[in-house]
Amino acid sequence: MNTKELSASLAGDVLLGGEISVHRLGFGAMRLTGEGIWGPPKDRKGALAVLRRAAELGVNFIDTADSYGPHISEELIAEALFPYRAGLVIATKGGWNRPGPNQWTHDATPRHLRSAVEGSLTRLRLERIDVYQLHIPDPVVSFESSVETLAQLRNEGKIRLIALSNVTQEHIERASRIVPVASVQNRYSFADREWDYVVDYCERKQIAFIPWFPLGAGKVAGEVLDRIAKAHRASPTQIALAWLLRRSSIVLPIPGTSSIAHLEENVAAASLRLADEDYQMLSRVPELAASR
Ligand SMILES: NC(=O)c1ccc[n+]([C@@H]2O[C@H](COP(=O)([O-])OP(=O)(O)OC[C@H]3O[C@@H](n4cnc5c(N)ncnc54)[C@H](OP(=O)(O)O)[C@@H]3O)[C@@H](O)[C@H]2O)c1
């Protein structure tokens, strides 16, 4: 594959909050940390190289969070890419505490979110965060008070656009009464369609939808993917990404990897177009899996 064919721009663009345009194949920076999304990566130089290669390949949307590491993912992004190229959008998040490896405890109190935003601004070396996502609603904190805090931080000039993650349509509607919602990030893939109705809702409202765990899983999913991948001379991962890109023009996949080879493979999916019958076959995977 020549370098011209290898560009995130080939996936087309999506508009965030009606004002920031990014290529529709981003990068998820969670996997750049140590085991259990904790501590530094085993291969620090390799992690920095993956980030720099992503930018070279035209990726201009990077997803991260203060809780990845914690702090490590944001620090690596700044180390690899600061001063940032014009047009590079870093979307970070807050709303979790990290007591240890693989441990996540909620905290979306106004006090926590305020200090989380300040910490992300410092680590990312930014004066304003382009996209700040509430990582997850906190079950013991009023959702409105979390969103209102982010809206205040936006009024103070510390955040440009506000976004949500791990939410229902009702959450999006409640947040939208307080502040415009630029994007929604939920778990989603061709094989995992719990949030189909949220994707449809986002499409109607022109809110970007960012699927996490975009590569799908499961036995039936694997069989169908392998078959279609062979026919396209593509990898299963590329087919899973091509399905997402075709699902809706508001979908912005952010496949995560710690490997340059996987990164290049994922970015190459930007130019892959699925035939109708392959798209339909993959769309039926959840039904097929349920009937076995
Ligand atoms: N909002 C949330 O609550 C939430 C939750 C989870 C994740 N996220 C975000 O979503 C991003 C993506 O999610 P994710 O990391 O869970 O899932 P993912 O991107 O679907 O999967 C990552 C896994 O797939 C492997 N992989 C990536 N590309 C591959 C390829 N071409 N071939 C084979 N294996 C490949 C990676 O391993 P290698 O490193 O070996 O490539 C890694 O183990 C994260 O980075 C994070 O930014 C958000």
mmCIF file of N, CA and C in Angstrom, residues 92-186:
data_model
loop_
_atom_site.group_PDB
_atom_site.id
_atom_site.type_symbol
_atom_site.label_atom_id
_atom_site.label_comp_id
_atom_site.label_asym_id
_atom_site.label_seq_id
_atom_site.Cartn_x
_atom_site.Cartn_y
_atom_site.Cartn_z
ATOM 1 N N THR A 92 -10.462 14.802 25.856
ATOM 2 C CA THR A 92 -10.177 14.073 27.097
ATOM 3 C C THR A 92 -11.471 13.940 27.909
ATOM 4 N N LYS A 93 -11.359 13.285 29.063
ATOM 5 C CA LYS A 93 -12.563 13.002 29.860
ATOM 6 C C LYS A 93 -12.241 13.042 31.347
ATOM 7 N N GLY A 94 -13.296 13.181 32.143
ATOM 8 C CA GLY A 94 -13.150 13.087 33.586
ATOM 9 C C GLY A 94 -14.414 12.513 34.187
ATOM 10 N N GLY A 95 -14.271 11.949 35.401
ATOM 11 C CA GLY A 95 -15.434 11.392 36.085
ATOM 12 C C GLY A 95 -15.129 10.085 36.793
ATOM 13 N N TRP A 96 -13.854 9.633 36.703
ATOM 14 C CA TRP A 96 -13.436 8.427 37.410
ATOM 15 C C TRP A 96 -12.270 8.757 38.341
ATOM 16 N N ASN A 97 -12.173 8.010 39.437
ATOM 17 C CA ASN A 97 -10.941 7.950 40.234
ATOM 18 C C ASN A 97 -10.308 6.602 39.978
ATOM 19 N N ARG A 98 -8.985 6.492 40.141
ATOM 20 C CA ARG A 98 -8.291 5.233 39.906
ATOM 21 C C ARG A 98 -7.527 4.810 41.161
ATOM 22 N N PRO A 99 -8.129 3.932 41.979
ATOM 23 C CA PRO A 99 -7.396 3.472 43.159
ATOM 24 C C PRO A 99 -6.294 2.463 42.849
ATOM 25 N N GLY A 100 -6.346 1.776 41.704
ATOM 26 C CA GLY A 100 -5.317 0.777 41.381
ATOM 27 C C GLY A 100 -5.559 0.211 39.996
ATOM 28 N N PRO A 101 -4.687 -0.748 39.556
ATOM 29 C CA PRO A 101 -4.839 -1.343 38.227
ATOM 30 C C PRO A 101 -6.226 -1.967 38.064
ATOM 31 N N ASN A 102 -6.855 -1.728 36.930
ATOM 32 C CA ASN A 102 -8.199 -2.259 36.626
ATOM 33 C C ASN A 102 -9.276 -1.813 37.612
ATOM 34 N N GLN A 103 -8.988 -0.836 38.433
ATOM 35 C CA GLN A 103 -10.018 -0.360 39.387
ATOM 36 C C GLN A 103 -10.458 1.046 39.005
ATOM 37 N N TRP A 104 -11.761 1.227 38.991
ATOM 38 C CA TRP A 104 -12.353 2.499 38.572
ATOM 39 C C TRP A 104 -13.459 2.837 39.558
ATOM 40 N N THR A 105 -13.408 3.997 40.196
ATOM 41 C CA THR A 105 -14.496 4.396 41.087
ATOM 42 C C THR A 105 -15.026 5.760 40.632
ATOM 43 N N HIS A 106 -16.353 5.875 40.696
ATOM 44 C CA HIS A 106 -16.990 7.087 40.180
ATOM 45 C C HIS A 106 -16.614 8.325 40.982
ATOM 46 N N ASP A 107 -16.452 9.440 40.299
ATOM 47 C CA ASP A 107 -16.466 10.746 40.950
ATOM 48 C C ASP A 107 -16.724 11.832 39.906
ATOM 49 N N ALA A 108 -17.989 12.171 39.775
ATOM 50 C CA ALA A 108 -18.333 13.267 38.859
ATOM 51 C C ALA A 108 -18.934 14.413 39.664
ATOM 52 N N THR A 109 -18.428 14.591 40.900
ATOM 53 C CA THR A 109 -18.860 15.737 41.703
ATOM 54 C C THR A 109 -18.291 17.011 41.059
ATOM 55 N N PRO A 110 -18.969 18.138 41.258
ATOM 56 C CA PRO A 110 -18.449 19.393 40.715
ATOM 57 C C PRO A 110 -16.996 19.639 41.143
ATOM 58 N N ARG A 111 -16.681 19.347 42.394
ATOM 59 C CA ARG A 111 -15.332 19.609 42.879
ATOM 60 C C ARG A 111 -14.286 18.765 42.142
ATOM 61 N N HIS A 112 -14.616 17.474 41.959
ATOM 62 C CA HIS A 112 -13.678 16.587 41.259
ATOM 63 C C HIS A 112 -13.515 17.027 39.798
ATOM 64 N N LEU A 113 -14.647 17.325 39.125
ATOM 65 C CA LEU A 113 -14.560 17.681 37.701
ATOM 66 C C LEU A 113 -13.738 18.952 37.509
ATOM 67 N N ARG A 114 -13.923 19.911 38.404
ATOM 68 C CA ARG A 114 -13.134 21.154 38.309
ATOM 69 C C ARG A 114 -11.642 20.853 38.388
ATOM 70 N N SER A 115 -11.251 20.047 39.379
ATOM 71 C CA SER A 115 -9.812 19.802 39.505
ATOM 72 C C SER A 115 -9.323 18.888 38.377
ATOM 73 N N ALA A 116 -10.212 18.001 37.860
ATOM 74 C CA ALA A 116 -9.813 17.129 36.742
ATOM 75 C C ALA A 116 -9.520 17.967 35.495
ATOM 76 N N VAL A 117 -10.374 18.961 35.244
ATOM 77 C CA VAL A 117 -10.164 19.805 34.053
ATOM 78 C C VAL A 117 -8.855 20.594 34.199
ATOM 79 N N GLU A 118 -8.608 21.132 35.394
ATOM 80 C CA GLU A 118 -7.349 21.867 35.608
ATOM 81 C C GLU A 118 -6.145 20.952 35.377
ATOM 82 N N GLY A 119 -6.235 19.722 35.882
ATOM 83 C CA GLY A 119 -5.125 18.770 35.724
ATOM 84 C C GLY A 119 -4.902 18.436 34.257
ATOM 85 N N SER A 120 -5.986 18.206 33.504
ATOM 86 C CA SER A 120 -5.838 17.873 32.085
ATOM 87 C C SER A 120 -5.248 19.041 31.306
ATOM 88 N N LEU A 121 -5.661 20.269 31.652
ATOM 89 C CA LEU A 121 -5.101 21.444 30.966
ATOM 90 C C LEU A 121 -3.586 21.495 31.168
ATOM 91 N N THR A 122 -3.147 21.233 32.397
ATOM 92 C CA THR A 122 -1.711 21.284 32.685
ATOM 93 C C THR A 122 -0.968 20.175 31.947
ATOM 94 N N ARG A 123 -1.467 18.936 32.080
ATOM 95 C CA ARG A 123 -0.740 17.805 31.457
ATOM 96 C C ARG A 123 -0.718 17.916 29.940
ATOM 97 N N LEU A 124 -1.825 18.368 29.363
ATOM 98 C CA LEU A 124 -1.884 18.465 27.894
ATOM 99 C C LEU A 124 -1.263 19.767 27.381
ATOM 100 N N ARG A 125 -0.852 20.650 28.306
ATOM 101 C CA ARG A 125 -0.222 21.941 27.978
ATOM 102 C C ARG A 125 -1.141 22.782 27.086
ATOM 103 N N LEU A 126 -2.404 22.824 27.475
ATOM 104 C CA LEU A 126 -3.396 23.568 26.691
ATOM 105 C C LEU A 126 -3.965 24.705 27.527
ATOM 106 N N GLU A 127 -4.437 25.753 26.842
ATOM 107 C CA GLU A 127 -5.176 26.799 27.555
ATOM 108 C C GLU A 127 -6.660 26.509 27.534
ATOM 109 N N ARG A 128 -7.059 25.713 26.541
ATOM 110 C CA ARG A 128 -8.474 25.336 26.438
ATOM 111 C C ARG A 128 -8.538 23.924 25.841
ATOM 112 N N ILE A 129 -9.395 23.085 26.415
ATOM 113 C CA ILE A 129 -9.558 21.720 25.911
ATOM 114 C C ILE A 129 -10.633 21.747 24.824
ATOM 115 N N ASP A 130 -10.308 21.238 23.635
ATOM 116 C CA ASP A 130 -11.272 21.308 22.526
ATOM 117 C C ASP A 130 -12.552 20.533 22.835
ATOM 118 N N VAL A 131 -12.388 19.285 23.301
ATOM 119 C CA VAL A 131 -13.576 18.458 23.604
ATOM 120 C C VAL A 131 -13.380 17.838 24.985
ATOM 121 N N TYR A 132 -14.280 18.116 25.913
ATOM 122 C CA TYR A 132 -14.202 17.513 27.249
ATOM 123 C C TYR A 132 -15.431 16.652 27.470
ATOM 124 N N GLN A 133 -15.186 15.366 27.738
ATOM 125 C CA GLN A 133 -16.281 14.408 27.869
ATOM 126 C C GLN A 133 -16.501 14.023 29.337
ATOM 127 N N LEU A 134 -17.759 14.064 29.760
ATOM 128 C CA LEU A 134 -18.087 13.463 31.053
ATOM 129 C C LEU A 134 -17.941 11.958 30.839
ATOM 130 N N HIS A 135 -16.989 11.320 31.544
ATOM 131 C CA HIS A 135 -16.625 9.936 31.221
ATOM 132 C C HIS A 135 -17.789 8.970 31.426
ATOM 133 N N ILE A 136 -18.537 9.216 32.502
ATOM 134 C CA ILE A 136 -19.696 8.359 32.803
ATOM 135 C C ILE A 136 -20.529 9.079 33.862
ATOM 136 N N PRO A 137 -21.857 9.015 33.779
ATOM 137 C CA PRO A 137 -22.651 9.632 34.853
ATOM 138 C C PRO A 137 -22.334 8.944 36.185
ATOM 139 N N ASP A 138 -22.274 9.738 37.229
ATOM 140 C CA ASP A 138 -21.971 9.200 38.562
ATOM 141 C C ASP A 138 -23.306 8.840 39.227
ATOM 142 N N PRO A 139 -23.469 7.572 39.640
ATOM 143 C CA PRO A 139 -24.783 7.170 40.169
ATOM 144 C C PRO A 139 -25.195 7.902 41.446
ATOM 145 N N VAL A 140 -24.249 8.483 42.173
ATOM 146 C CA VAL A 140 -24.664 9.168 43.409
ATOM 147 C C VAL A 140 -24.520 10.694 43.328
ATOM 148 N N VAL A 141 -24.320 11.198 42.119
ATOM 149 C CA VAL A 141 -24.223 12.660 41.951
ATOM 150 C C VAL A 141 -25.265 13.063 40.915
ATOM 151 N N SER A 142 -25.931 14.179 41.146
ATOM 152 C CA SER A 142 -26.940 14.606 40.158
ATOM 153 C C SER A 142 -26.246 14.829 38.813
ATOM 154 N N PHE A 143 -26.818 14.204 37.776
ATOM 155 C CA PHE A 143 -26.248 14.311 36.434
ATOM 156 C C PHE A 143 -26.195 15.786 36.017
ATOM 157 N N GLU A 144 -27.277 16.508 36.338
ATOM 158 C CA GLU A 144 -27.331 17.926 35.963
ATOM 159 C C GLU A 144 -26.181 18.703 36.607
ATOM 160 N N SER A 145 -25.853 18.366 37.869
ATOM 161 C CA SER A 145 -24.793 19.159 38.509
ATOM 162 C C SER A 145 -23.436 18.884 37.855
ATOM 163 N N SER A 146 -23.220 17.631 37.368
ATOM 164 C CA SER A 146 -21.961 17.340 36.647
ATOM 165 C C SER A 146 -21.912 18.162 35.358
ATOM 166 N N VAL A 147 -23.028 18.144 34.606
ATOM 167 C CA VAL A 147 -23.036 18.846 33.312
ATOM 168 C C VAL A 147 -22.945 20.359 33.527
ATOM 169 N N GLU A 148 -23.647 20.855 34.559
ATOM 170 C CA GLU A 148 -23.594 22.304 34.824
ATOM 171 C C GLU A 148 -22.169 22.748 35.154
ATOM 172 N N THR A 149 -21.435 21.899 35.880
ATOM 173 C CA THR A 149 -20.048 22.250 36.206
ATOM 174 C C THR A 149 -19.225 22.378 34.921
ATOM 175 N N LEU A 150 -19.407 21.422 33.993
ATOM 176 C CA LEU A 150 -18.660 21.505 32.735
ATOM 177 C C LEU A 150 -19.085 22.740 31.938
ATOM 178 N N ALA A 151 -20.391 23.062 32.001
ATOM 179 C CA ALA A 151 -20.875 24.251 31.281
ATOM 180 C C ALA A 151 -20.233 25.519 31.861
ATOM 181 N N GLN A 152 -20.069 25.543 33.202
ATOM 182 C CA GLN A 152 -19.418 26.720 33.823
ATOM 183 C C GLN A 152 -17.958 26.815 33.370
ATOM 184 N N LEU A 153 -17.290 25.652 33.322
ATOM 185 C CA LEU A 153 -15.881 25.645 32.893
ATOM 186 C C LEU A 153 -15.771 26.099 31.433
ATOM 187 N N ARG A 154 -16.795 25.785 30.664
ATOM 188 C CA ARG A 154 -16.816 26.251 29.267
ATOM 189 C C ARG A 154 -16.975 27.782 29.246
ATOM 190 N N ASN A 155 -17.870 28.283 30.079
ATOM 191 C CA ASN A 155 -18.044 29.746 30.150
ATOM 192 C C ASN A 155 -16.765 30.445 30.596
ATOM 193 N N GLU A 156 -15.969 29.737 31.406
ATOM 194 C CA GLU A 156 -14.702 30.324 31.873
ATOM 195 C C GLU A 156 -13.606 30.199 30.818
ATOM 196 N N GLY A 157 -13.922 29.581 29.676
ATOM 197 C CA GLY A 157 -12.949 29.485 28.569
ATOM 198 C C GLY A 157 -12.011 28.303 28.665
ATOM 199 N N LYS A 158 -12.300 27.352 29.588
ATOM 200 C CA LYS A 158 -11.365 26.224 29.760
ATOM 201 C C LYS A 158 -11.703 25.037 28.879
ATOM 202 N N ILE A 159 -12.931 25.012 28.367
ATOM 203 C CA ILE A 159 -13.400 23.928 27.505
ATOM 204 C C ILE A 159 -14.077 24.570 26.305
ATOM 205 N N ARG A 160 -13.823 23.991 25.105
ATOM 206 C CA ARG A 160 -14.526 24.539 23.921
ATOM 207 C C ARG A 160 -15.866 23.822 23.698
ATOM 208 N N LEU A 161 -15.819 22.484 23.669
ATOM 209 C CA LEU A 161 -17.043 21.717 23.436
ATOM 210 C C LEU A 161 -17.219 20.676 24.537
ATOM 211 N N ILE A 162 -18.473 20.430 24.902
ATOM 212 C CA ILE A 162 -18.769 19.448 25.949
ATOM 213 C C ILE A 162 -19.361 18.195 25.318
ATOM 214 N N ALA A 163 -18.970 17.051 25.836
ATOM 215 C CA ALA A 163 -19.423 15.779 25.269
ATOM 216 C C ALA A 163 -19.726 14.805 26.407
ATOM 217 N N LEU A 164 -20.374 13.692 26.034
ATOM 218 C CA LEU A 164 -20.781 12.693 27.028
ATOM 219 C C LEU A 164 -20.246 11.327 26.650
ATOM 220 N N SER A 165 -20.194 10.440 27.643
ATOM 221 C CA SER A 165 -19.790 9.063 27.373
ATOM 222 C C SER A 165 -20.590 8.131 28.281
ATOM 223 N N ASN A 166 -20.883 6.943 27.754
ATOM 224 C CA ASN A 166 -21.621 5.927 28.508
ATOM 225 C C ASN A 166 -22.972 6.454 28.987
ATOM 226 N N VAL A 167 -23.755 6.927 28.029
ATOM 227 C CA VAL A 167 -25.038 7.546 28.350
ATOM 228 C C VAL A 167 -26.179 6.987 27.505
ATOM 229 N N THR A 168 -27.397 7.228 28.001
ATOM 230 C CA THR A 168 -28.627 6.892 27.274
ATOM 231 C C THR A 168 -29.113 8.148 26.524
ATOM 232 N N GLN A 169 -30.140 7.942 25.710
ATOM 233 C CA GLN A 169 -30.730 9.100 25.010
ATOM 234 C C GLN A 169 -31.257 10.115 26.022
ATOM 235 N N GLU A 170 -31.822 9.598 27.111
ATOM 236 C CA GLU A 170 -32.379 10.508 28.113
ATOM 237 C C GLU A 170 -31.292 11.432 28.693
ATOM 238 N N HIS A 171 -30.112 10.849 28.936
ATOM 239 C CA HIS A 171 -29.004 11.691 29.423
ATOM 240 C C HIS A 171 -28.666 12.786 28.406
ATOM 241 N N ILE A 172 -28.648 12.405 27.129
ATOM 242 C CA ILE A 172 -28.274 13.398 26.095
ATOM 243 C C ILE A 172 -29.313 14.526 26.089
ATOM 244 N N GLU A 173 -30.586 14.138 26.209
ATOM 245 C CA GLU A 173 -31.637 15.160 26.200
ATOM 246 C C GLU A 173 -31.527 16.071 27.429
ATOM 247 N N ARG A 174 -31.249 15.459 28.578
ATOM 248 C CA ARG A 174 -31.131 16.275 29.809
ATOM 249 C C ARG A 174 -29.932 17.219 29.723
ATOM 250 N N ALA A 175 -28.802 16.701 29.220
ATOM 251 C CA ALA A 175 -27.604 17.547 29.106
ATOM 252 C C ALA A 175 -27.836 18.667 28.093
ATOM 253 N N SER A 176 -28.557 18.341 27.005
ATOM 254 C CA SER A 176 -28.763 19.336 25.937
ATOM 255 C C SER A 176 -29.612 20.519 26.406
ATOM 256 N N ARG A 177 -30.364 20.329 27.502
ATOM 257 C CA ARG A 177 -31.124 21.467 28.054
ATOM 258 C C ARG A 177 -30.179 22.449 28.752
ATOM 259 N N ILE A 178 -28.973 21.980 29.070
ATOM 260 C CA ILE A 178 -28.022 22.834 29.790
ATOM 261 C C ILE A 178 -26.979 23.419 28.844
ATOM 262 N N VAL A 179 -26.503 22.582 27.911
ATOM 263 C CA VAL A 179 -25.376 22.988 27.055
ATOM 264 C C VAL A 179 -25.406 22.117 25.786
ATOM 265 N N PRO A 180 -24.938 22.623 24.642
ATOM 266 C CA PRO A 180 -24.912 21.754 23.456
ATOM 267 C C PRO A 180 -23.976 20.560 23.681
ATOM 268 N N VAL A 181 -24.405 19.386 23.203
ATOM 269 C CA VAL A 181 -23.592 18.163 23.337
ATOM 270 C C VAL A 181 -22.920 17.900 21.988
ATOM 271 N N ALA A 182 -21.586 17.882 21.982
ATOM 272 C CA ALA A 182 -20.854 17.757 20.712
ATOM 273 C C ALA A 182 -20.724 16.305 20.246
ATOM 274 N N SER A 183 -20.537 15.391 21.204
ATOM 275 C CA SER A 183 -20.372 13.987 20.813
ATOM 276 C C SER A 183 -20.789 13.084 21.962
ATOM 277 N N VAL A 184 -21.031 11.820 21.585
ATOM 278 C CA VAL A 184 -21.406 10.795 22.571
ATOM 279 C C VAL A 184 -20.517 9.593 22.318
ATOM 280 N N GLN A 185 -19.923 9.053 23.392
ATOM 281 C CA GLN A 185 -19.005 7.920 23.252
ATOM 282 C C GLN A 185 -19.540 6.735 24.057
ATOM 283 N N ASN A 186 -20.017 5.705 23.346
ATOM 284 C CA ASN A 186 -20.529 4.495 24.009
ATOM 285 C C ASN A 186 -19.873 3.269 23.387
#
